[in-house]
Coordinates of C-alpha atoms and ligand atoms in Angstrom, one line a residue:
M1352 CA -62.4 -86.6 -18.8
N1353 CA -62.0 -82.3 -18.2
D1354 CA -59.9 -81.6 -21.3
Q1355 CA -59.9 -77.8 -21.2
K1356 CA -56.5 -76.1 -20.9
Y1357 CA -55.3 -73.9 -18.5
D1358 CA -57.8 -70.6 -17.5
P1359 CA -55.8 -67.8 -17.2
V1360 CA -57.9 -66.9 -13.6
L1361 CA -56.0 -66.2 -11.1
K1362 CA -56.9 -69.3 -8.0
A1363 CA -56.3 -67.9 -4.9
G1364 CA -52.4 -67.5 -3.4
E1365 CA -51.7 -68.4 -7.0
Q1366 CA -49.3 -66.6 -9.4
L1367 CA -48.8 -66.4 -12.8
I1368 CA -46.4 -64.3 -15.3
N1369 CA -47.3 -64.4 -18.6
G1370 CA -43.4 -64.0 -20.6
Q1371 CA -42.7 -66.0 -23.9
A1372 CA -42.5 -70.0 -25.3
A1373 CA -38.9 -70.2 -25.8
S1374 CA -39.0 -74.2 -25.8
P1375 CA -42.1 -76.2 -25.7
G1376 CA -42.8 -78.4 -23.1
Y1377 CA -44.2 -78.5 -19.5
A1378 CA -42.5 -78.8 -16.5
I1379 CA -44.1 -79.1 -13.1
G1380 CA -42.3 -79.0 -10.2
C1381 CA -40.0 -77.6 -7.1
A1382 CA -38.1 -73.8 -8.1
S1383 CA -34.9 -73.6 -7.4
L1384 CA -33.6 -70.0 -7.6
F1385 CA -30.5 -69.3 -9.7
N1386 CA -29.6 -65.5 -9.7
T1387 CA -27.1 -64.5 -11.6
S1388 CA -26.6 -60.9 -11.0
E1389 CA -26.4 -60.6 -7.7
L1390 CA -22.8 -61.3 -5.8
V1391 CA -24.2 -62.3 -2.3
I1392 CA -20.5 -63.4 -0.1
S1393 CA -20.8 -66.3 1.8
T1394 CA -20.2 -65.8 5.6
E1395 CA -20.3 -69.6 6.8
P1396 CA -17.0 -70.3 8.3
V1397 CA -15.6 -72.8 6.3
D1398 CA -14.1 -76.4 8.0
G1399 CA -10.4 -76.8 9.0
M1400 CA -10.3 -79.4 6.9
E1401 CA -11.8 -77.9 3.9
V1402 CA -9.4 -74.5 3.9
E1403 CA -7.0 -76.1 1.4
A1404 CA -9.5 -77.1 -1.5
E1405 CA -11.1 -74.1 -0.4
Y1406 CA -8.1 -72.0 -1.3
Q1407 CA -7.5 -74.6 -4.5
Q1408 CA -10.6 -73.4 -5.8
F1409 CA -9.5 -68.9 -5.5
I1410 CA -6.6 -70.3 -7.7
K1411 CA -8.6 -72.2 -10.1
A1412 CA -11.2 -69.2 -10.1
R1413 CA -8.0 -66.8 -10.4
R1414 CA -6.5 -69.7 -13.5
I1415 CA -9.7 -69.0 -15.6
V1416 CA -10.5 -65.3 -14.6
V1417 CA -6.7 -64.4 -16.2
L1418 CA -6.7 -66.2 -18.9
E1419 CA -10.6 -64.7 -19.8
L1420 CA -9.2 -61.5 -19.6
R1421 CA -6.2 -62.7 -21.7
K1422 CA -8.3 -63.4 -24.3
I1423 CA -10.2 -59.9 -24.3
S1424 CA -7.1 -58.4 -23.8
E1425 CA -5.9 -60.5 -27.1
I1426 CA -9.0 -58.9 -28.5
A1427 CA -8.4 -55.3 -27.8
S1428 CA -5.3 -55.0 -28.6
A1429 CA -6.3 -54.8 -32.0
T1430 CA -8.7 -51.9 -32.3
D1431 CA -8.3 -50.2 -28.9
E1432 CA -4.8 -49.5 -26.8
E1433 CA -6.5 -48.0 -23.6
A1434 CA -8.6 -51.3 -23.0
H1435 CA -5.5 -53.2 -24.0
G1436 CA -3.5 -51.6 -21.2
I1437 CA -6.4 -51.7 -18.6
I1438 CA -6.7 -55.4 -18.9
Q1439 CA -3.1 -55.8 -18.4
A1440 CA -3.2 -54.0 -15.7
Q1441 CA -5.7 -55.9 -14.7
I1442 CA -4.2 -59.3 -15.2
Q1443 CA -1.2 -57.9 -13.2
I1444 CA -3.7 -56.7 -9.7
A1445 CA -5.3 -60.5 -10.6
E1446 CA -2.2 -61.9 -10.1
D1447 CA -0.3 -59.7 -7.3
P1448 CA 1.2 -61.7 -4.7
E1449 CA 0.6 -59.7 -2.2
L1450 CA -3.1 -59.8 -2.7
D1451 CA -2.6 -63.4 -2.9
K1452 CA -1.2 -63.8 0.4
S1453 CA -3.9 -61.7 2.0
I1454 CA -6.3 -64.1 0.8
R1455 CA -4.5 -67.4 1.8
R1456 CA -4.1 -65.6 5.0
L1457 CA -7.8 -65.2 5.2
I1458 CA -8.9 -68.5 3.9
M1459 CA -6.0 -70.8 6.1
E1460 CA -6.3 -68.9 9.6
R1461 CA -10.1 -67.6 9.7
H1462 CA -11.7 -69.9 7.6
Y1463 CA -13.0 -67.8 5.4
G1464 CA -14.9 -69.0 2.2
A1465 CA -12.7 -68.1 -0.9
D1466 CA -15.3 -65.6 -2.0
R1467 CA -16.0 -63.7 1.2
A1468 CA -11.8 -63.7 1.1
V1469 CA -11.7 -62.4 -2.0
N1470 CA -14.0 -59.7 -1.5
E1471 CA -12.4 -58.5 2.1
S1472 CA -8.9 -58.6 0.8
F1473 CA -10.3 -55.8 -2.5
L1474 CA -11.9 -54.2 0.1
Y1475 CA -8.7 -53.3 1.9
Y1476 CA -6.7 -52.8 -1.7
I1477 CA -9.5 -50.5 -3.0
Q1478 CA -9.2 -48.4 0.3
L1479 CA -5.5 -48.5 0.3
I1480 CA -6.2 -46.9 -3.3
K1481 CA -8.5 -44.4 -1.7
N1482 CA -6.1 -43.7 0.5
T1483 CA -3.2 -42.3 -1.8
G1484 CA -5.7 -39.3 -3.2
N1485 CA -4.3 -40.3 -6.6
A1486 CA -7.4 -39.2 -9.1
L1487 CA -5.7 -41.5 -11.8
M1488 CA -5.9 -44.2 -9.8
I1489 CA -9.0 -43.8 -8.1
D1490 CA -10.2 -43.8 -11.2
R1491 CA -9.0 -47.0 -11.9
I1492 CA -11.3 -48.3 -8.7
V1493 CA -14.1 -49.9 -11.0
D1494 CA -11.4 -52.0 -12.9
I1495 CA -10.4 -53.2 -9.5
R1496 CA -13.8 -54.0 -8.7
D1497 CA -14.6 -55.9 -12.1
I1498 CA -11.4 -58.2 -11.2
R1499 CA -12.5 -59.5 -7.7
D1500 CA -16.6 -59.6 -9.1
R1501 CA -14.9 -61.4 -11.8
L1502 CA -13.4 -63.5 -9.3
I1503 CA -16.2 -63.7 -7.0
R1504 CA -18.5 -64.9 -9.6
Q1505 CA -16.3 -68.1 -11.1
I1506 CA -15.8 -69.0 -7.6
Q1507 CA -19.6 -68.9 -6.6
H1508 CA -20.5 -70.8 -10.3
G1509 CA -19.9 -74.2 -9.1
E1510 CA -21.6 -73.5 -5.8
L1511 CA -24.7 -71.8 -7.2
V1512 CA -25.2 -74.7 -9.6
S1513 CA -25.0 -77.2 -7.1
G1514 CA -27.9 -75.3 -5.0
V1515 CA -29.9 -75.8 -8.0
A1516 CA -31.4 -79.0 -7.2
E1517 CA -32.0 -82.4 -9.4
G1518 CA -35.1 -82.9 -11.2
S1519 CA -36.3 -79.0 -10.1
V1520 CA -37.7 -76.1 -12.1
V1521 CA -34.9 -73.2 -12.4
I1522 CA -36.3 -69.7 -12.2
C1523 CA -33.3 -67.0 -13.1
D1524 CA -32.9 -63.5 -14.5
E1525 CA -31.3 -64.3 -17.8
L1526 CA -29.0 -67.5 -18.9
M1527 CA -25.9 -68.1 -21.0
P1528 CA -25.6 -71.0 -23.1
S1529 CA -23.4 -73.1 -20.6
D1530 CA -26.2 -72.4 -17.9
I1531 CA -28.4 -74.3 -19.5
L1532 CA -25.5 -77.6 -20.2
L1533 CA -25.2 -77.4 -16.4
F1534 CA -28.6 -77.4 -15.8
S1535 CA -28.9 -80.1 -18.2
R1536 CA -26.1 -82.0 -16.0
H1537 CA -28.4 -81.2 -13.2
K1538 CA -31.5 -83.2 -14.8
V1539 CA -33.5 -79.4 -14.6
I1540 CA -37.2 -80.1 -16.1
G1541 CA -37.7 -76.7 -16.8
I1542 CA -36.4 -73.1 -17.0
A1543 CA -38.2 -69.4 -16.4
A1544 CA -36.2 -66.6 -16.9
N1545 CA -37.0 -63.2 -16.4
E1546 CA -35.1 -62.1 -19.2
G1547 CA -33.8 -63.4 -22.5
G1548 CA -34.5 -63.8 -26.4
L1549 CA -35.8 -66.3 -28.7
T1550 CA -32.9 -66.5 -31.1
A1551 CA -30.4 -66.1 -28.0
H1552 CA -28.3 -69.1 -28.2
A1553 CA -29.5 -70.3 -24.4
T1554 CA -32.6 -70.0 -26.2
I1555 CA -31.4 -72.7 -28.9
I1556 CA -29.3 -75.0 -26.7
A1557 CA -32.7 -75.2 -24.6
N1558 CA -34.3 -76.2 -27.2
S1559 CA -31.8 -78.8 -28.5
M1560 CA -31.9 -80.3 -24.5
G1561 CA -35.7 -80.4 -24.9
I1562 CA -36.1 -78.4 -21.8
P1563 CA -39.3 -76.1 -21.8
L1564 CA -37.8 -72.7 -21.6
V1565 CA -40.1 -69.1 -20.9
I1566 CA -37.9 -66.1 -21.3
N1567 CA -39.0 -62.6 -20.2
A1568 CA -41.1 -63.7 -17.3
V1569 CA -40.3 -59.9 -15.8
G1570 CA -40.0 -60.2 -12.1
A1571 CA -40.0 -64.3 -11.8
T1572 CA -36.6 -64.4 -9.5
R1573 CA -38.7 -61.8 -7.5
I1574 CA -42.2 -63.6 -6.6
T1575 CA -40.7 -67.4 -6.5
S1576 CA -39.2 -68.3 -3.6
P1577 CA -37.0 -71.4 -3.3
G1578 CA -39.2 -75.0 -3.1
D1579 CA -42.1 -73.1 -4.3
M1580 CA -44.2 -75.4 -6.4
V1581 CA -44.5 -74.0 -10.0
V1582 CA -45.2 -74.7 -14.1
V1583 CA -43.8 -73.5 -16.8
D1584 CA -45.4 -73.4 -19.1
G1585 CA -43.1 -73.7 -22.5
V1586 CA -45.9 -73.7 -25.0
D1587 CA -48.3 -70.7 -23.9
G1588 CA -45.6 -68.5 -22.8
R1589 CA -46.4 -68.8 -19.0
L1590 CA -45.3 -69.3 -15.3
V1591 CA -47.6 -70.1 -12.5
V1592 CA -46.1 -70.0 -9.4
R1593 CA -47.7 -72.1 -6.1
P1594 CA -50.3 -73.1 -8.7
D1595 CA -53.8 -74.0 -7.0
A1596 CA -55.1 -77.9 -7.2
S1597 CA -57.3 -77.6 -10.5
T1598 CA -54.6 -75.5 -12.5
L1599 CA -51.7 -78.6 -11.2
E1600 CA -54.7 -80.9 -12.8
T1601 CA -55.3 -79.3 -15.9
Y1602 CA -51.1 -78.9 -16.4
R1603 CA -50.6 -82.8 -15.4
R1604 CA -53.2 -83.6 -18.7
E1605 CA -51.2 -81.2 -20.6
K1606 CA -48.1 -82.5 -19.9
E1607 CA -49.4 -85.9 -20.6
R1608 CA -51.1 -85.1 -23.9
Y1609 CA -47.4 -83.2 -25.0
T1610 CA -45.9 -86.5 -24.2
L1611 CA -48.5 -88.3 -26.3
E1612 CA -47.2 -86.2 -28.7
L1613 CA -43.7 -86.6 -28.6
A1614 CA -44.5 -90.0 -29.0
E1615 CA -45.8 -89.1 -32.3
S1616 CA -43.0 -87.2 -33.1
A1617 CA -40.7 -90.5 -32.8
R1618 CA -42.2 -92.4 -35.2
I1619 CA -42.4 -89.3 -37.6
V1620 CA -38.6 -89.4 -37.3
E1621 CA -38.4 -92.7 -39.4
L1622 CA -40.1 -91.6 -41.9
P1623 CA -38.0 -90.2 -45.0
S1624 CA -38.0 -86.4 -45.4
V1625 CA -39.6 -86.0 -49.2
T1626 CA -42.3 -83.8 -50.3
R1627 CA -46.1 -85.2 -51.3
C1628 CA -44.3 -85.4 -54.6
G1629 CA -41.2 -87.4 -54.0
R1630 CA -38.3 -84.2 -53.4
E1631 CA -35.9 -84.8 -51.1
I1632 CA -35.5 -82.1 -48.1
V1633 CA -32.1 -82.4 -46.7
L1634 CA -32.6 -81.6 -42.8
R1635 CA -30.2 -80.9 -40.8
A1636 CA -28.8 -79.9 -37.5
N1637 CA -27.2 -76.9 -35.7
I1638 CA -25.2 -77.5 -33.3
E1639 CA -23.1 -75.9 -30.6
F1640 CA -22.2 -77.9 -28.0
E1641 CA -20.7 -82.1 -27.5
E1642 CA -23.8 -82.7 -25.7
E1643 CA -25.8 -82.1 -28.4
F1644 CA -24.3 -84.6 -30.8
D1645 CA -26.7 -87.3 -30.0
N1646 CA -29.5 -85.7 -31.2
I1647 CA -28.0 -86.4 -34.7
R1648 CA -28.8 -89.5 -34.9
K1649 CA -31.7 -89.6 -32.1
Y1650 CA -34.1 -86.9 -35.4
R1651 CA -31.7 -88.6 -38.2
A1652 CA -30.2 -85.5 -39.4
R1653 CA -28.6 -85.5 -42.3
G1654 CA -25.0 -83.9 -40.8
I1655 CA -24.3 -80.9 -39.0
G1656 CA -25.3 -77.6 -40.8
L1657 CA -24.0 -74.9 -38.7
L1658 CA -21.5 -75.8 -36.3
R1659 CA -21.4 -73.1 -34.0
T1660 CA -17.7 -72.0 -32.3
E1661 CA -17.7 -69.3 -30.2
S1662 CA -18.7 -71.5 -26.9
F1663 CA -15.0 -71.8 -27.5
F1664 CA -14.7 -68.3 -25.9
I1665 CA -17.3 -68.5 -24.0
E1666 CA -16.7 -71.4 -22.1
D1667 CA -13.5 -71.4 -19.5
E1668 CA -10.8 -71.8 -21.3
G1669 CA -8.7 -68.8 -23.1
L1670 CA -7.4 -68.4 -27.1
E1671 CA -4.0 -70.3 -25.9
E1672 CA -6.5 -73.5 -25.4
Y1673 CA -7.8 -73.0 -28.7
Y1674 CA -5.6 -75.8 -30.9
S1675 CA -6.6 -78.7 -29.2
K1676 CA -10.3 -78.0 -30.3
E1677 CA -9.2 -79.9 -33.8
A1678 CA -10.6 -83.0 -31.2
F1679 CA -13.9 -81.5 -31.4
F1680 CA -13.8 -81.3 -34.8
E1681 CA -13.1 -84.8 -35.1
K1682 CA -15.7 -86.0 -33.0
A1683 CA -18.1 -83.8 -34.5
V1684 CA -17.0 -85.3 -38.3
K1685 CA -18.0 -88.6 -36.2
A1686 CA -21.0 -88.0 -34.9
A1687 CA -22.5 -86.5 -38.5
A1688 CA -20.9 -89.2 -40.6
P1689 CA -21.6 -90.2 -43.2
D1690 CA -22.9 -86.8 -44.0
S1691 CA -20.8 -83.7 -43.4
V1692 CA -20.1 -80.8 -41.1
T1693 CA -20.7 -77.1 -41.8
I1694 CA -18.2 -75.2 -39.4
R1695 CA -18.6 -71.6 -38.6
L1696 CA -15.6 -69.5 -37.9
F1697 CA -16.1 -67.4 -35.1
D1698 CA -19.0 -65.0 -35.0
V1699 CA -18.0 -63.7 -32.2
G1700 CA -18.9 -59.7 -31.1
G1701 CA -23.1 -58.7 -30.6
D1702 CA -24.4 -60.7 -27.9
K1703 CA -22.1 -63.5 -28.3
F1704 CA -19.4 -62.2 -26.6
S1705 CA -20.6 -59.3 -24.5
D1706 CA -17.9 -59.3 -22.2
T1707 CA -15.1 -57.5 -24.7
T1708 CA -14.0 -54.8 -22.3
T1709 CA -13.5 -53.5 -26.2
K1710 CA -16.9 -50.4 -25.6
E1711 CA -18.9 -50.1 -28.3
P1712 CA -22.2 -47.8 -28.5
N1713 CA -23.8 -50.7 -31.3
P1714 CA -22.3 -53.7 -30.6
F1715 CA -24.5 -55.5 -33.0
L1716 CA -23.5 -53.1 -35.6
G1717 CA -20.1 -53.2 -34.5
W1718 CA -16.7 -55.8 -34.6
R1719 CA -18.5 -59.3 -35.2
G1720 CA -18.1 -62.3 -37.0
V1721 CA -15.6 -61.8 -40.2
R1722 CA -14.7 -58.1 -39.3
V1723 CA -13.0 -59.2 -36.5
L1724 CA -11.3 -62.5 -38.1
L1725 CA -10.1 -59.9 -40.7
D1726 CA -8.1 -57.8 -37.6
K1727 CA -7.0 -60.9 -35.8
R1728 CA -4.7 -62.2 -38.6
Q1729 CA -3.1 -65.0 -35.7
L1730 CA -6.9 -66.1 -34.3
L1731 CA -8.2 -66.5 -37.9
R1732 CA -5.1 -68.7 -39.4
S1733 CA -5.1 -70.6 -36.1
Q1734 CA -9.2 -71.4 -36.7
L1735 CA -8.5 -72.3 -40.3
T1736 CA -5.8 -74.4 -39.7
A1737 CA -7.3 -76.4 -37.1
I1738 CA -10.0 -76.7 -39.3
M1739 CA -8.1 -77.7 -42.4
N1740 CA -5.9 -79.7 -40.4
V1741 CA -9.2 -82.2 -39.8
A1742 CA -10.4 -81.4 -43.3
G1743 CA -7.6 -82.9 -44.7
R1744 CA -8.0 -86.0 -42.6
N1745 CA -11.8 -86.5 -43.5
P1746 CA -12.2 -84.9 -47.6
G1747 CA -15.3 -84.6 -48.2
K1748 CA -17.0 -84.0 -44.3
I1749 CA -15.8 -80.5 -43.5
R1750 CA -17.5 -77.0 -45.3
I1751 CA -16.7 -73.7 -44.0
L1752 CA -19.4 -70.7 -43.3
V1753 CA -18.2 -67.6 -43.0
P1754 CA -20.0 -65.4 -40.1
M1755 CA -21.5 -61.2 -40.9
V1756 CA -20.0 -61.1 -44.1
S1757 CA -22.0 -57.8 -46.1
V1758 CA -19.4 -56.8 -48.6
V1759 CA -17.5 -59.2 -51.2
E1760 CA -14.4 -58.3 -50.2
E1761 CA -14.7 -60.1 -46.9
I1762 CA -15.0 -63.4 -48.6
I1763 CA -12.8 -62.9 -51.2
E1764 CA -10.3 -62.1 -48.6
I1765 CA -11.0 -65.8 -46.6
R1766 CA -10.5 -67.6 -49.5
R1767 CA -6.9 -65.6 -50.1
E1768 CA -6.0 -66.7 -46.7
V1769 CA -7.3 -70.5 -47.0
A1770 CA -5.3 -70.8 -50.3
A1771 CA -2.4 -69.4 -48.4
L1772 CA -2.8 -72.4 -45.4
T1773 CA -3.3 -74.8 -48.2
E1774 CA 0.0 -73.8 -49.9
K1775 CA 1.7 -74.0 -47.1
M1776 CA -0.1 -77.4 -46.2
R1777 CA 0.9 -78.9 -49.1
G1778 CA 4.7 -77.6 -48.9
N1779 CA 4.5 -79.7 -45.7
G1780 CA 3.6 -82.4 -47.2
K1781 CA 0.0 -82.5 -44.6
P1782 CA -3.0 -83.7 -46.0
F1783 CA -5.1 -81.3 -46.9
D1784 CA -9.2 -80.9 -48.7
E1785 CA -8.5 -79.5 -52.3
N1786 CA -12.0 -79.2 -52.6
L1787 CA -13.0 -77.8 -49.1
E1788 CA -16.2 -75.7 -50.1
I1789 CA -16.3 -71.9 -48.4
G1790 CA -19.5 -70.5 -48.1
T1791 CA -21.0 -67.4 -46.9
M1792 CA -23.6 -66.9 -44.2
V1793 CA -26.4 -64.1 -45.6
E1794 CA -27.6 -62.6 -42.2
I1795 CA -27.6 -58.8 -43.3
P1796 CA -29.7 -57.2 -46.1
S1797 CA -26.6 -56.1 -48.0
A1798 CA -25.6 -59.8 -48.6
A1799 CA -29.1 -60.6 -49.9
L1800 CA -29.2 -57.6 -52.5
I1801 CA -25.7 -58.9 -53.9
A1802 CA -26.2 -62.5 -53.3
G1803 CA -25.6 -62.3 -57.0
R1804 CA -22.3 -61.0 -57.1
L1805 CA -21.4 -63.0 -53.9
A1806 CA -22.8 -66.5 -54.9
E1807 CA -19.6 -66.2 -57.5
E1808 CA -17.0 -66.0 -54.6
A1809 CA -18.9 -68.3 -52.1
D1810 CA -19.2 -72.2 -52.9
F1811 CA -22.7 -72.2 -51.0
F1812 CA -24.9 -69.7 -49.0
S1813 CA -26.5 -70.4 -45.7
V1814 CA -28.8 -67.9 -44.8
G1815 CA -28.8 -67.1 -41.2
T1816 CA -32.5 -65.4 -40.1
N1817 CA -32.1 -64.7 -37.4
D1818 CA -29.8 -61.8 -37.6
L1819 CA -31.2 -60.7 -41.2
T1820 CA -34.6 -60.8 -39.1
Q1821 CA -33.3 -58.2 -36.9
Y1822 CA -30.7 -56.1 -39.5
T1823 CA -33.7 -55.5 -42.0
L1824 CA -36.2 -54.7 -39.4
A1825 CA -34.0 -52.9 -36.9
V1826 CA -34.8 -55.2 -34.1
D1827 CA -32.3 -55.9 -31.4
R1828 CA -33.1 -59.7 -31.2
G1829 CA -32.2 -59.7 -27.3
N1830 CA -34.0 -56.3 -26.7
R1831 CA -37.4 -57.4 -24.6
L1832 CA -38.6 -53.8 -25.2
I1833 CA -39.2 -54.5 -29.1
S1834 CA -39.3 -58.2 -28.9
K1835 CA -43.1 -58.0 -30.5
L1836 CA -41.2 -56.4 -33.9
F1837 CA -38.7 -59.1 -34.0
Q1838 CA -40.7 -60.7 -36.8
Q1839 CA -38.7 -63.1 -38.4
M1840 CA -42.0 -63.9 -40.3
H1841 CA -42.2 -60.7 -42.1
P1842 CA -42.4 -60.2 -45.7
A1843 CA -39.6 -58.1 -46.0
V1844 CA -37.4 -61.3 -44.4
F1845 CA -38.7 -63.4 -46.8
Q1846 CA -38.5 -61.7 -49.7
L1847 CA -34.4 -61.2 -48.8
I1848 CA -34.3 -64.5 -48.3
K1849 CA -36.2 -65.2 -52.3
K1850 CA -33.9 -62.7 -53.9
T1851 CA -30.3 -64.6 -52.4
A1852 CA -32.4 -68.3 -53.0
D1853 CA -32.6 -67.1 -57.0
A1854 CA -29.4 -65.9 -56.7
A1855 CA -28.1 -68.7 -55.7
I1856 CA -30.2 -71.3 -58.2
E1857 CA -29.2 -69.1 -61.1
K1858 CA -25.4 -69.3 -60.0
G1859 CA -25.6 -73.0 -59.2
I1860 CA -24.6 -73.2 -56.0
S1861 CA -26.5 -74.4 -53.2
I1862 CA -28.4 -73.1 -50.3
E1863 CA -29.8 -73.7 -47.0
V1864 CA -31.0 -71.9 -44.3
C1865 CA -29.8 -72.3 -40.7
G1866 CA -31.4 -69.6 -38.7
E1867 CA -34.6 -70.6 -36.3
L1868 CA -37.2 -69.6 -39.0
A1869 CA -36.2 -72.9 -40.6
S1870 CA -37.1 -74.5 -37.5
N1871 CA -40.7 -72.9 -37.5
P1872 CA -43.5 -75.4 -39.9
D1873 CA -45.1 -73.1 -41.3
A1874 CA -41.6 -70.9 -42.0
A1875 CA -40.1 -73.9 -43.8
L1876 CA -42.9 -74.6 -46.1
C1877 CA -42.5 -71.3 -47.5
L1878 CA -38.7 -71.5 -48.0
V1879 CA -39.2 -74.5 -49.3
G1880 CA -41.6 -72.7 -52.1
M1881 CA -38.5 -70.9 -52.9
G1882 CA -36.7 -73.9 -53.8
I1883 CA -34.5 -73.7 -50.6
T1884 CA -34.4 -77.6 -49.7
D1885 CA -31.7 -77.5 -47.4
L1886 CA -32.3 -76.6 -44.0
S1887 CA -30.8 -76.3 -40.6
M1888 CA -32.6 -76.2 -37.4
S1889 CA -32.2 -77.5 -33.6
A1890 CA -32.5 -80.9 -34.1
A1891 CA -35.3 -81.1 -31.5
S1892 CA -37.4 -79.4 -34.4
L1893 CA -36.8 -81.8 -37.0
P1894 CA -40.1 -84.4 -36.6
R1895 CA -42.0 -81.3 -36.6
V1896 CA -40.8 -79.8 -39.8
K1897 CA -40.5 -83.0 -41.2
K1898 CA -44.1 -83.3 -40.5
A1899 CA -45.4 -80.6 -42.3
I1900 CA -43.7 -80.9 -45.4
R1901 CA -44.4 -84.4 -45.8
K1902 CA -48.0 -83.0 -46.6
Y1903 CA -47.5 -81.0 -49.8
S1904 CA -45.7 -81.0 -52.8
M1905 CA -43.4 -78.9 -54.3
L1906 CA -46.1 -76.8 -56.9
E1907 CA -48.1 -76.3 -53.9
M1908 CA -45.8 -75.0 -51.4
A1909 CA -44.2 -72.5 -54.4
E1910 CA -47.8 -71.5 -54.6
L1911 CA -47.8 -70.8 -51.1
S1912 CA -45.0 -68.6 -50.8
Q1913 CA -45.4 -66.1 -53.8
M1914 CA -48.4 -65.2 -51.9
V1915 CA -46.5 -64.4 -48.4
L1916 CA -43.9 -62.7 -50.9
D1917 CA -47.3 -60.2 -51.3
A1918 CA -48.3 -59.9 -48.2
A1919 CA -47.6 -56.5 -46.7
T1920 CA -47.1 -57.7 -42.7
Q1921 CA -46.5 -60.5 -40.8
D1922 CA -50.3 -61.0 -39.9
E1923 CA -50.7 -61.1 -43.3
V1924 CA -48.4 -63.7 -43.7
R1925 CA -50.0 -66.5 -40.7
L1926 CA -53.3 -65.6 -42.4
I1927 CA -52.8 -66.6 -45.3
L1928 CA -50.8 -69.8 -43.9
D1929 CA -54.0 -70.6 -41.6
N1930 CA -56.1 -70.2 -44.7
W1931 CA -54.1 -71.8 -47.0
K1932 CA -53.8 -74.7 -44.6
K1933 CA -57.3 -75.0 -44.2
E1934 CA -58.2 -74.9 -47.8
K1935 CA -55.7 -77.9 -48.5
E1936 CA -56.8 -80.1 -45.5
G1937 CA -60.3 -79.7 -47.1
D1938 CA -58.8 -81.0 -50.6
F1939 CA -57.1 -84.5 -49.6
S1940 CA -56.6 -86.1 -46.2
R1941 CA -53.7 -85.0 -44.7
Ligands
PEP1078 C1 -28.3 -66.3 -37.6 O1 -28.2 -65.4 -37.4 O2 -29.8 -66.6 -38.1 C2 -27.9 -67.4 -37.3 C3 -27.4 -69.0 -38.0 O3 -26.2 -67.3 -36.6 P1 -26.6 -67.3 -34.5 O4 -27.6 -67.1 -34.5 O5 -25.3 -67.7 -34.6 O6 -26.3 -65.5 -35.0
MG1079 MG1 -26.6 -65.0 -36.8

């Protein structure tokens, strides 16, 4: 059998794009195009029987858009009065009865699709504004187009997804985490995207769902047509479009080999998570969506080390719906039992809530995480109340994690809020968890550098290496132009983690790592070597991390981490790791 890997020398007719491997595995199948950036309006007339349903589609889209605008306006109201005013005006336009009448008429009488009816009605509306000649109103046309686009995207979203054939490979522009969920429901087998980031949430979810993903495959949507045969190589980061017969054959073999590897990890899942010297290493799961809960059992994770809650914003519902999320937390507790769930407070801002109209020149250095929560006390209290209610019913099973802490005062203030709510619950005779732990994310260099002081205020640390890398190296984690500099294994990142670990150990609080670095088996060895025995990651990565740590003793890993901390570059770190592993393999049969 010829077991050569794919040789990237192009064969006649085939096209190759080198991107970045973001979620491992191979997908071979027909392409579906899913393009989120261009608005193409349908011109097909709607069947007479369908017009009422078509109109209802508009009504549903409008409801979601208005909820979305309300939640943005809620956030904007704290800092930006002008933005707040603009959004309020947008909501009025979206709900304008004249517009509604026009859209309804176009659908009912002319049998326009909902997207076309919205487009035409807005064109008319915009023309009316232009005719007034009022400069101030004309300036606002951009906001009106924004609502139109939101409505059309919302209407088309369902259709675009249903245009994604079951079992196909999706080729797209860029992705939202919720897109991955929809694809997974459509049994999509692989994805290649023009854009993307290694630690973007969509990437993290693709990993968790086990969907092979190649990002930064620039030009993928341009050279692929729907129905083309394609290969997504999520191991070496390639997209091959219209592969020739020999390429296909090579990839079929690669896929088989990979499937065997997966079977091997299924065996590892059953083994205890201990080092060679018998020390237990706690491996937990990072979770964002309910669809991922089954992974906890499947990969034998010790509960949820990071429950992200930003999807409450990203998904359809608005803030008003927030309270109902108690049910989600209850389910998380059940899924993690008998272990615990660490719920992170909203980490909105940065790339996680890009929709905000509070335009910031540097969103990653701006209004994000705990900074938003402390400015929006109602939002903070509503989330804390939901979490604390569930914790009261499940004492010892929930911990709270505060994102984006850069100064000690932030964690002190959160503690004060929790204490006040506890008092209130006590007064109301509601059950509460007296020992509810409050931890801080260490993901900003300042937090790592003052870890000793922070440890006096926090019950535990959770190191977020995705942001810690971004802020240490001053590299936007989603920017394709500088993705080579997003070096999660840079010695500077390791040094900050070591400083944090030393402080936690000295002050006697627990520490874990929940950034993507923990899912890299080599990096995990270094983290354990620093004394961090609690790691949380995309659940699908658990077997390969477990396999790595089972091979070595704590002492060996401590030696390794010391060498890595003394390195000057990420390349040097990799070399040290490779040589060390080779040397160890020579020592014993591992
Ligand atoms: C991190 O920054 O490493 C982290 C775990 O949080 P997120 O990726 O959600 O920012
Ligand atoms: Mg983070």
